[in-house]
Amino acid sequence: MADTATTPDWYQSKVTTVDPDARSLLEEYSGLQPDEVLSHVLALRDEAFKIFPYPCIGQMRFLSCHLARLPFYPRVLARLQAHASAGFLDAGCCVGQELRYLVHRAKIPARSLDSAASGSGDSGF
């Protein structure tokens, strides 16, 4: 957990649940046991927050998978499935949860999953 003396008010210190899509991804894609998920994501959050003290990390939003809910998702998915050379760049990827969602749920081949958050994505997924 972050140091409470220096933690911003918006930091979510009491976390008891994990986003259902993220939980599913961590259990199915990463192979975590259900009882390991919460402690795993809290450790991931704490590690990432030390390096990047951003609200998206402190408020656990780095686990949210929103790509499939966006109106252009069907077009992105169709293009990725139709053309093996097609790519998808997620410029705001944090720990790469959206890209891993594509790899796991949509069965899009992973060519390069690099995380901006100093490798936190690799340890997280």
GROMACS .gro file of C-alpha atoms in nm:
model
  125
    1MET     CA    1   0.000   0.000   0.000
    2ALA     CA    2   0.115   0.355  -0.066
    3ASP     CA    3   0.240   0.568   0.223
    4THR     CA    4  -0.075   0.715   0.377
    5ALA     CA    5   0.110   1.033   0.479
    6THR     CA    6   0.177   1.117   0.114
    7THR     CA    7  -0.118   0.949  -0.055
    8PRO     CA    8  -0.360   1.183  -0.236
    9ASP     CA    9  -0.725   1.193  -0.128
   10TRP     CA   10  -0.833   1.025  -0.451
   11TYR     CA   11  -0.619   0.715  -0.383
   12GLN     CA   12  -0.843   0.413  -0.329
   13SER     CA   13  -0.688   0.244  -0.027
   14LYS     CA   14  -0.972   0.007   0.061
   15VAL     CA   15  -1.022  -0.228  -0.232
   16THR     CA   16  -1.236  -0.536  -0.181
   17THR     CA   17  -1.337  -0.629  -0.536
   18VAL     CA   18  -1.179  -0.645  -0.880
   19ASP     CA   19  -1.346  -0.547  -1.207
   20PRO     CA   20  -1.518  -0.866  -1.336
   21ASP     CA   21  -1.355  -0.846  -1.682
   22ALA     CA   22  -1.013  -0.799  -1.523
   23ARG     CA   23  -1.076  -1.083  -1.279
   24SER     CA   24  -1.172  -1.314  -1.564
   25LEU     CA   25  -0.867  -1.209  -1.765
   26LEU     CA   26  -0.635  -1.268  -1.470
   27GLU     CA   27  -0.782  -1.608  -1.393
   28GLU     CA   28  -0.813  -1.738  -1.750
   29TYR     CA   29  -0.525  -1.563  -1.932
   30SER     CA   30  -0.277  -1.540  -1.646
   31GLY     CA   31  -0.376  -1.855  -1.461
   32LEU     CA   32  -0.427  -1.696  -1.120
   33GLN     CA   33  -0.647  -1.877  -0.872
   34PRO     CA   34  -0.962  -1.683  -0.770
   35ASP     CA   35  -0.833  -1.630  -0.417
   36GLU     CA   36  -0.505  -1.485  -0.550
   37VAL     CA   37  -0.652  -1.213  -0.772
   38LEU     CA   38  -0.717  -0.936  -0.520
   39SER     CA   39  -0.379  -0.958  -0.347
   40HIS     CA   40  -0.209  -0.981  -0.687
   41VAL     CA   41  -0.371  -0.667  -0.828
   42LEU     CA   42  -0.309  -0.473  -0.507
   43ALA     CA   43   0.060  -0.564  -0.524
   44LEU     CA   44   0.066  -0.466  -0.892
   45ARG     CA   45  -0.107  -0.137  -0.813
   46ASP     CA   46   0.136  -0.057  -0.531
   47GLU     CA   47   0.439  -0.135  -0.748
   48ALA     CA   48   0.312   0.077  -1.037
   49PHE     CA   49   0.200   0.364  -0.810
   50LYS     CA   50   0.552   0.402  -0.670
   51ILE     CA   51   0.674   0.477  -1.021
   52PHE     CA   52   0.365   0.642  -1.170
   53PRO     CA   53   0.145   0.801  -0.900
   54TYR     CA   54  -0.144   0.863  -1.138
   55PRO     CA   55  -0.516   0.854  -1.054
   56CYS     CA   56  -0.577   0.570  -1.301
   57ILE     CA   57  -0.344   0.353  -1.095
   58GLY     CA   58  -0.439   0.477  -0.749
   59GLN     CA   59  -0.810   0.433  -0.828
   60MET     CA   60  -0.765   0.085  -0.980
   61ARG     CA   61  -0.886   0.204  -1.321
   62PHE     CA   62  -0.579   0.047  -1.483
   63LEU     CA   63  -0.767  -0.283  -1.469
   64SER     CA   64  -1.070  -0.165  -1.663
   65CYS     CA   65  -1.125  -0.320  -2.003
   66HIS     CA   66  -1.332  -0.074  -2.207
   67LEU     CA   67  -1.221  -0.147  -2.561
   68ALA     CA   68  -1.499  -0.396  -2.637
   69ARG     CA   69  -1.761  -0.139  -2.534
   70LEU     CA   70  -1.643   0.129  -2.776
   71PRO     CA   71  -1.843   0.184  -3.096
   72PHE     CA   72  -1.544   0.122  -3.325
   73TYR     CA   73  -1.449  -0.210  -3.161
   74PRO     CA   74  -1.624  -0.429  -3.422
   75ARG     CA   75  -1.425  -0.257  -3.700
   76VAL     CA   76  -1.097  -0.294  -3.512
   77LEU     CA   77  -1.169  -0.658  -3.441
   78ALA     CA   78  -1.269  -0.732  -3.801
   79ARG     CA   79  -0.952  -0.571  -3.936
   80LEU     CA   80  -0.727  -0.756  -3.691
   81GLN     CA   81  -0.893  -1.089  -3.767
   82ALA     CA   82  -0.889  -1.037  -4.145
   83HIS     CA   83  -0.530  -0.924  -4.188
   84ALA     CA   84  -0.245  -1.102  -4.011
   85SER     CA   85  -0.021  -0.801  -4.071
   86ALA     CA   86  -0.266  -0.556  -3.911
   87GLY     CA   87  -0.169  -0.411  -3.578
   88PHE     CA   88  -0.330  -0.226  -3.292
   89LEU     CA   89  -0.141   0.038  -3.096
   90ASP     CA   90  -0.282   0.130  -2.757
   91ALA     CA   91  -0.101   0.455  -2.677
   92GLY     CA   92  -0.248   0.482  -2.327
   93CYS     CA   93  -0.202   0.119  -2.235
   94CYS     CA   94  -0.073   0.149  -1.876
   95VAL     CA   95  -0.031  -0.223  -1.799
   96GLY     CA   96  -0.160  -0.349  -2.133
   97GLN     CA   97  -0.496  -0.479  -2.014
   98GLU     CA   98  -0.680  -0.383  -2.334
   99LEU     CA   99  -0.421  -0.551  -2.556
  100ARG     CA  100  -0.427  -0.864  -2.345
  101TYR     CA  101  -0.806  -0.859  -2.364
  102LEU     CA  102  -0.775  -0.868  -2.745
  103VAL     CA  103  -0.527  -1.153  -2.730
  104HIS     CA  104  -0.734  -1.358  -2.489
  105ARG     CA  105  -1.099  -1.285  -2.568
  106ALA     CA  106  -1.079  -1.214  -2.940
  107LYS     CA  107  -0.797  -1.464  -3.004
  108ILE     CA  108  -0.583  -1.201  -3.177
  109PRO     CA  109  -0.221  -1.323  -3.199
  110ALA     CA  110   0.018  -1.137  -2.971
  111ARG     CA  111   0.320  -1.002  -3.153
  112SER     CA  112   0.443  -0.741  -2.910
  113LEU     CA  113   0.290  -0.658  -2.577
  114ASP     CA  114   0.510  -0.394  -2.423
  115SER     CA  115   0.385  -0.210  -2.118
  116ALA     CA  116   0.451   0.156  -2.057
  117ALA     CA  117   0.437   0.111  -1.682
  118SER     CA  118   0.795  -0.007  -1.644
  119GLY     CA  119   0.722  -0.375  -1.690
  120SER     CA  120   0.430  -0.379  -1.447
  121GLY     CA  121   0.211  -0.527  -1.716
  122ASP     CA  122   0.439  -0.824  -1.758
  123SER     CA  123   0.433  -0.901  -1.389
  124GLY     CA  124   0.059  -0.833  -1.376
  125PHE     CA  125  -0.041  -1.056  -1.662
   0.00000   0.00000   0.00000
